[in-house]
Coordinates of C-alpha atoms and ligand atoms in Angstrom, one line a residue:
M1 CA -12.0 -5.3 -33.4
P2 CA -11.1 -2.0 -31.6
R3 CA -7.8 -1.8 -29.7
S4 CA -7.1 0.2 -26.5
K5 CA -4.6 3.0 -26.6
I6 CA -3.3 5.0 -23.8
A7 CA -4.9 8.4 -24.5
G8 CA -3.6 10.2 -21.3
L9 CA -1.2 9.6 -18.4
G10 CA -1.2 11.3 -15.0
F11 CA 0.4 11.0 -11.5
Y12 CA 0.3 12.5 -8.1
V13 CA 2.8 12.1 -5.3
P14 CA 2.5 13.7 -1.8
K15 CA 4.7 16.7 -1.1
N16 CA 6.4 15.2 2.0
V17 CA 9.8 13.9 0.9
V18 CA 11.4 11.3 3.3
T19 CA 15.1 10.6 2.7
N20 CA 17.0 7.5 3.8
D21 CA 18.7 9.6 6.5
D22 CA 15.2 10.7 7.8
L23 CA 14.3 7.0 8.1
A24 CA 17.7 6.2 9.8
Q25 CA 16.6 8.6 12.6
R26 CA 13.5 6.4 13.3
I27 CA 14.8 2.9 12.7
D28 CA 18.1 1.0 12.7
T29 CA 19.1 1.5 9.1
S30 CA 21.4 3.6 6.9
D31 CA 21.4 5.5 3.6
E32 CA 24.2 3.2 2.5
W33 CA 22.3 -0.1 3.2
I34 CA 19.1 1.1 1.5
R35 CA 20.9 2.5 -1.6
E36 CA 23.0 -0.6 -2.0
R37 CA 20.2 -3.2 -1.5
S38 CA 17.4 -1.4 -3.3
G39 CA 18.6 1.8 -5.2
I40 CA 16.1 3.9 -3.2
Q41 CA 17.2 7.4 -2.1
E42 CA 13.9 8.9 -1.0
R43 CA 10.2 8.3 -1.1
R44 CA 7.0 10.4 -0.4
Y45 CA 4.7 10.0 2.6
F46 CA 1.1 11.3 2.6
T47 CA -0.1 14.1 4.8
P48 CA -3.0 12.9 7.0
G49 CA -6.1 15.1 6.7
E50 CA -4.9 16.2 3.2
D51 CA -4.1 13.1 1.1
T52 CA -6.4 10.1 0.9
V53 CA -6.0 7.0 -1.3
A54 CA -9.0 8.1 -3.4
N55 CA -8.2 11.8 -3.7
M56 CA -4.5 11.0 -4.7
G57 CA -6.0 8.7 -7.3
A58 CA -8.4 11.4 -8.4
R59 CA -5.6 14.0 -8.9
A60 CA -3.6 11.5 -11.0
A61 CA -6.8 10.7 -12.9
Q62 CA -7.7 14.4 -13.6
M63 CA -4.2 14.9 -15.1
A64 CA -4.7 11.8 -17.3
L65 CA -8.1 13.0 -18.4
D66 CA -6.8 16.5 -19.2
R67 CA -4.0 15.1 -21.3
A68 CA -6.5 12.8 -23.1
G69 CA -8.7 15.8 -23.8
L70 CA -11.6 14.2 -22.0
K71 CA -13.8 15.1 -19.1
A72 CA -14.7 12.8 -16.2
E73 CA -18.2 12.6 -17.7
D74 CA -16.7 10.8 -20.7
I75 CA -15.4 7.9 -18.6
D76 CA -17.5 4.7 -19.1
F77 CA -15.7 2.5 -16.5
I78 CA -13.3 3.0 -13.6
I79 CA -10.8 0.4 -12.4
F80 CA -9.1 1.1 -9.1
A81 CA -6.1 -0.9 -7.9
T82 CA -4.8 -0.6 -4.3
L83 CA -3.6 -2.8 -1.5
N84 CA -4.4 0.0 1.1
P85 CA -8.0 1.1 0.5
D86 CA -9.6 4.0 2.2
Y87 CA -12.1 1.7 3.9
F88 CA -12.4 -2.1 4.6
F89 CA -15.5 -1.7 2.4
P90 CA -16.7 -0.2 0.1
G91 CA -13.7 -0.1 -2.3
S92 CA -11.9 3.1 -3.3
G93 CA -13.3 3.1 -6.8
V94 CA -16.6 4.6 -5.7
L95 CA -14.8 7.2 -3.6
L96 CA -12.7 8.2 -6.7
Q97 CA -15.9 8.4 -8.7
R98 CA -17.3 10.8 -6.1
E99 CA -14.1 12.8 -6.0
L100 CA -14.3 13.2 -9.8
G101 CA -17.9 14.5 -9.4
I102 CA -19.5 11.9 -11.6
N103 CA -21.5 9.9 -9.0
H104 CA -24.7 11.3 -10.4
L105 CA -24.0 9.5 -13.7
G106 CA -23.7 6.1 -12.1
T107 CA -20.3 5.3 -13.7
P108 CA -19.4 1.8 -12.7
A109 CA -16.2 1.3 -10.5
L110 CA -14.3 -1.9 -10.1
D111 CA -11.8 -2.5 -7.3
I112 CA -9.0 -5.0 -7.8
R113 CA -6.5 -6.3 -5.3
N114 CA -3.5 -7.6 -7.2
Q115 CA -0.8 -5.6 -5.3
C116 CA 2.3 -4.8 -7.4
S117 CA 0.7 -6.4 -10.5
G118 CA -2.5 -4.4 -10.0
F119 CA -1.8 -1.9 -12.7
I120 CA -1.2 -4.5 -15.5
Y121 CA -4.1 -6.7 -14.3
G122 CA -6.3 -3.6 -14.5
L123 CA -4.9 -2.7 -17.9
S124 CA -5.8 -6.1 -19.1
I125 CA -9.4 -5.9 -17.7
A126 CA -9.8 -2.5 -19.4
D127 CA -8.5 -3.9 -22.7
Q128 CA -11.0 -6.7 -22.7
F129 CA -13.9 -4.4 -22.1
I130 CA -12.7 -2.1 -24.9
K131 CA -12.0 -4.9 -27.4
T132 CA -15.5 -6.3 -27.0
G133 CA -16.9 -2.9 -27.7
M134 CA -18.6 -2.5 -24.3
Y135 CA -16.7 0.6 -23.3
K136 CA -14.9 3.3 -25.2
N137 CA -13.0 5.2 -22.4
V138 CA -11.8 3.4 -19.3
L139 CA -9.9 5.1 -16.4
M140 CA -7.3 2.9 -14.8
V141 CA -5.9 4.1 -11.4
G142 CA -3.3 2.8 -9.0
S143 CA -3.1 4.6 -5.7
E144 CA -1.3 3.6 -2.5
I145 CA -0.7 5.0 1.0
H146 CA 1.8 2.6 2.5
S147 CA 3.3 4.8 5.1
S148 CA 0.4 4.6 7.6
G149 CA 0.7 0.8 7.7
L150 CA 4.5 0.3 7.9
D151 CA 6.3 -1.2 10.9
F152 CA 8.6 1.5 12.2
S153 CA 10.3 -0.8 14.6
D154 CA 13.7 -2.5 13.8
E155 CA 11.8 -5.8 13.2
G156 CA 10.1 -4.4 10.2
R157 CA 12.9 -2.4 8.7
A158 CA 13.6 -4.6 5.6
V159 CA 10.1 -3.9 4.4
T160 CA 9.6 -0.4 5.7
V161 CA 12.5 1.2 3.9
L162 CA 11.2 0.0 0.5
F163 CA 7.7 1.5 0.3
G164 CA 6.4 4.9 -0.5
D165 CA 3.1 6.6 -1.2
G166 CA 1.8 7.8 -4.6
A167 CA -0.8 7.5 -7.4
G168 CA -0.7 7.0 -11.2
A169 CA -3.5 6.8 -13.8
V170 CA -4.1 6.2 -17.4
V171 CA -7.1 6.8 -19.7
L172 CA -7.5 4.0 -22.2
S173 CA -9.6 4.8 -25.3
A174 CA -10.8 2.6 -28.1
T175 CA -9.0 3.1 -31.4
D176 CA -9.3 1.5 -34.9
E177 CA -5.8 2.6 -35.9
E178 CA -3.7 -0.2 -37.3
D179 CA -1.1 -1.7 -35.0
K180 CA -1.6 0.8 -32.2
G181 CA -2.4 0.4 -28.5
I182 CA -2.2 -2.7 -26.3
L183 CA -1.0 -5.6 -28.3
T184 CA -1.2 -8.2 -25.5
T185 CA -1.3 -8.7 -21.7
K186 CA -0.1 -11.8 -19.9
L187 CA -1.3 -12.4 -16.3
H188 CA -0.2 -15.1 -13.8
A189 CA -0.5 -16.0 -10.1
D190 CA 0.7 -18.6 -7.7
G191 CA -1.4 -18.7 -4.5
E192 CA 0.9 -21.2 -2.9
Q193 CA 3.2 -18.2 -2.1
A194 CA 0.4 -16.0 -0.6
E195 CA 2.0 -15.6 2.8
K196 CA 5.5 -14.9 1.6
L197 CA 4.5 -11.2 1.2
A198 CA 1.4 -10.2 3.0
V199 CA -0.4 -8.3 5.7
L200 CA -2.2 -11.1 7.7
A201 CA -4.5 -9.0 9.9
P202 CA -7.2 -7.6 10.3
T203 CA -8.8 -10.9 9.1
A204 CA -12.4 -12.1 8.9
N205 CA -11.2 -15.6 10.0
E206 CA -10.9 -14.8 13.7
E207 CA -13.6 -14.3 16.3
R208 CA -13.2 -10.5 16.0
H209 CA -11.7 -9.3 12.8
I210 CA -9.5 -6.8 14.6
S211 CA -8.1 -7.2 18.1
K212 CA -5.4 -5.8 20.4
E213 CA -3.5 -9.1 20.1
M214 CA -3.1 -8.5 16.4
I215 CA -1.4 -5.2 17.1
D216 CA 0.6 -6.6 20.0
D217 CA 2.0 -9.5 17.9
R218 CA 2.6 -7.2 14.9
R219 CA 0.4 -9.1 12.5
V220 CA -1.1 -5.8 11.2
F221 CA 2.3 -5.1 9.6
P222 CA 3.6 -6.4 6.3
V223 CA 5.7 -9.6 6.3
M224 CA 8.1 -10.4 3.5
N225 CA 10.6 -13.2 2.8
G226 CA 12.8 -10.7 0.9
R227 CA 15.3 -13.2 -0.5
Y228 CA 12.6 -15.6 -1.7
V229 CA 10.6 -12.8 -3.4
F230 CA 13.8 -11.5 -5.0
K231 CA 14.6 -14.9 -6.5
F232 CA 11.1 -15.6 -7.8
A233 CA 10.9 -12.1 -9.3
V234 CA 14.1 -12.2 -11.3
E235 CA 12.9 -15.5 -12.8
K236 CA 9.2 -14.5 -13.5
F237 CA 9.8 -11.1 -15.0
P238 CA 11.8 -12.3 -18.0
E239 CA 9.5 -15.4 -18.4
V240 CA 6.3 -13.3 -18.6
I241 CA 7.9 -10.7 -20.9
M242 CA 9.1 -13.5 -23.3
E243 CA 5.6 -14.9 -23.3
A244 CA 4.2 -11.6 -24.5
L245 CA 7.0 -11.2 -27.1
N246 CA 6.6 -14.7 -28.4
E247 CA 2.8 -14.4 -28.8
T248 CA 3.1 -11.1 -30.8
G249 CA 6.1 -12.3 -32.9
Y250 CA 8.5 -9.6 -31.5
K251 CA 12.0 -10.1 -30.1
T252 CA 13.7 -8.4 -27.1
E253 CA 15.6 -6.1 -29.5
D254 CA 12.3 -4.7 -30.8
I255 CA 11.5 -3.2 -27.4
D256 CA 12.0 0.6 -27.5
L257 CA 11.2 1.1 -23.8
F258 CA 10.9 -1.2 -20.8
V259 CA 9.1 0.1 -17.7
P260 CA 9.3 -2.5 -14.9
H261 CA 7.4 -2.3 -11.7
Q262 CA 9.7 -0.4 -9.3
A263 CA 10.4 -3.0 -6.5
N264 CA 14.1 -2.9 -6.4
L265 CA 16.8 -1.4 -8.7
R266 CA 18.8 -4.7 -8.5
I267 CA 15.8 -6.7 -9.7
A268 CA 15.2 -4.3 -12.6
E269 CA 19.0 -4.5 -13.5
A270 CA 19.0 -8.3 -13.3
V271 CA 15.9 -8.5 -15.6
R272 CA 17.5 -5.9 -18.0
K273 CA 20.6 -8.0 -18.3
T274 CA 18.7 -11.3 -18.8
L275 CA 16.8 -9.6 -21.6
G276 CA 20.0 -8.1 -23.1
L277 CA 18.5 -4.6 -23.1
P278 CA 20.8 -1.5 -23.1
P279 CA 20.3 0.7 -20.0
E280 CA 18.8 3.6 -22.0
K281 CA 15.9 1.4 -23.0
V282 CA 14.8 0.9 -19.4
H283 CA 13.1 3.6 -17.2
N284 CA 13.5 3.4 -13.5
N285 CA 12.6 6.0 -10.8
I286 CA 12.5 3.9 -7.7
M287 CA 15.4 6.2 -6.5
K288 CA 12.8 9.0 -6.0
Y289 CA 9.7 7.2 -4.9
G290 CA 10.5 3.8 -3.5
N291 CA 8.0 1.0 -4.3
T292 CA 4.5 2.4 -4.7
T293 CA 2.9 -0.9 -5.6
A294 CA 0.0 -0.5 -8.0
A295 CA 1.0 3.1 -8.7
S296 CA 4.6 2.4 -9.6
I297 CA 4.3 1.5 -13.3
P298 CA 1.9 4.4 -14.2
I299 CA 4.2 6.9 -12.2
A300 CA 7.3 5.6 -14.0
L301 CA 5.6 5.5 -17.4
N302 CA 4.2 9.0 -16.9
E303 CA 7.7 10.2 -16.1
A304 CA 9.3 8.5 -19.1
W305 CA 6.6 10.0 -21.3
E306 CA 7.2 13.5 -19.8
L307 CA 10.9 13.1 -20.5
G308 CA 10.2 12.3 -24.2
K309 CA 11.4 8.7 -23.8
V310 CA 8.1 7.3 -25.3
K311 CA 7.5 8.3 -28.9
E312 CA 4.7 7.6 -31.4
G313 CA 5.1 4.1 -32.8
D314 CA 7.4 2.8 -30.0
L315 CA 7.1 -0.7 -28.7
V316 CA 6.7 -0.3 -24.9
C317 CA 6.9 -3.3 -22.5
L318 CA 5.6 -3.2 -19.0
A319 CA 6.1 -6.0 -16.4
A320 CA 5.4 -6.5 -12.7
F321 CA 5.8 -9.0 -9.9
G322 CA 4.5 -8.9 -6.4
S323 CA 2.4 -10.3 -3.5
G324 CA 0.2 -13.2 -4.3
F325 CA 2.4 -14.1 -5.9
T326 CA 1.2 -12.4 -9.0
W327 CA 3.1 -11.4 -12.1
A328 CA 2.1 -9.9 -15.5
S329 CA 3.3 -8.1 -18.6
A330 CA 1.9 -5.9 -21.3
L331 CA 3.2 -4.9 -24.8
I332 CA 1.9 -1.6 -26.1
R333 CA 2.4 0.0 -29.5
W334 CA 2.5 3.7 -28.7
Ligands
UT7_401 O1 7.1 -5.3 -5.0 C1 7.0 -6.3 -4.1 C2 8.0 -7.2 -4.2 N1 9.1 -7.1 -3.3 C3 10.3 -7.2 -3.7 O2 10.6 -7.4 -4.8 C4 11.4 -7.2 -2.6 C5 12.4 -8.3 -3.0 N2 13.5 -8.4 -2.0 C6 14.4 -7.4 -1.8 O3 14.4 -6.4 -2.5 C7 15.6 -7.6 -0.9 O4 15.5 -9.0 -0.4 C8 15.6 -6.6 0.3 C9 16.0 -5.3 -0.2 C10 14.3 -6.6 1.0 C11 16.6 -7.1 1.3 O5 17.9 -7.3 0.7 P1 18.8 -8.6 1.0 O6 20.0 -8.4 0.3 O7 17.9 -9.8 0.6 O8 19.0 -8.5 2.6 P2 18.6 -9.5 3.7 O9 17.1 -9.5 4.0 O10 19.2 -10.9 3.4 O11 19.3 -8.9 4.9 C12 20.7 -8.7 5.0 C13 21.1 -8.1 6.3 C14 20.5 -8.8 7.5 O12 21.5 -8.7 8.5 P3 22.4 -10.0 8.9 O13 21.5 -11.1 9.2 O14 23.2 -10.2 7.6 O15 23.2 -9.5 10.0 C15 19.3 -7.9 7.9 O16 19.0 -8.0 9.2 O17 20.6 -6.7 6.3 C16 19.9 -6.5 7.5 N3 18.8 -5.6 7.2 C17 19.0 -4.2 7.3 N4 20.0 -3.5 7.7 C18 19.8 -2.1 7.6 C19 17.5 -5.8 6.8 N5 16.9 -4.7 6.6 C20 17.7 -3.7 6.9 C21 17.6 -2.3 6.9 N6 18.7 -1.6 7.2 N7 16.5 -1.6 6.5

């Protein structure tokens, strides 16, 4: 049975850097509070008229394709993960396909909505299609523009300071090489917690799916029970990682590099300590980009790879937790 290996990685972040001090001029917050609670120092915001969810994804995808030595025409299947799509419908996958100039080929595009776990959910879907032999090259993209949907009033400050814009992509290719590529993926969800971290409007469930009231009562902005999410996350991250390790017969000390979803440096640290991993085996870059949801893992993995932290034969562990709740892990032999 073929396996899926990561043949190329890419990323794109908008040029507009927004520091904690910049935010403190717009809302009642401080550099000290944001750094202490989350580790974030700055994030990127998109430029309207220049960056779109789809074209940011396409720039990341093109980099991943170039590094894989492939052309967009070689892609058999596109998976696009975002929580802030360009349109209510259609999904951003078809827009990315158009951006890449392969619409005439009819390349299929699937949109998934698994928020912070979107990248690993997508990786798992890609892996299943490759293992069955249906596709050889799958493009997996996570792209997010959060900044246009954040609440810049004091009420929304706990959420607003955490998020940033960006895109990441990988090309997954079929390989017959022994013990290489994705070894396993583990996916979970708990819908009981859906409203603990959510944007509740616009919604199809009301007389008009968008209304002035929704804006007036701030339902168009994200809500989050931060403490609750934090507690759940620090429990589920190690659980889903151990599940992947146990299935494949590895131990935590076999992990060469751990790249967690970049939600909060304190969460990543707590998970690292629970797993007993030394700091040098974990790659974090939330300091520079904040939480970019479905894009956070591919952006961080790309950076780790560029820094030479991922070497041939390494055991790489990815894990995520987020809205849904959803959580997931992946073990990859590089
Ligand atoms: O990827 C999606 C998953 N999301 C997450 O994983 C986020 C998980 N949660 C968290 O990261 C943390 O809960 C936060 C960073 C969001 C908040 O940290 P916290 O230590 O849980 O703070 P808190 O919400 O309990 O708030 C503590 C205080 C409050 O003031 P009082 O009641 O103690 O007077 C807040 O009003 O901090 C205040 N506060 C702020 N102050 C300055 C909340 N947000 C801010 C802010 N700036 N931006």
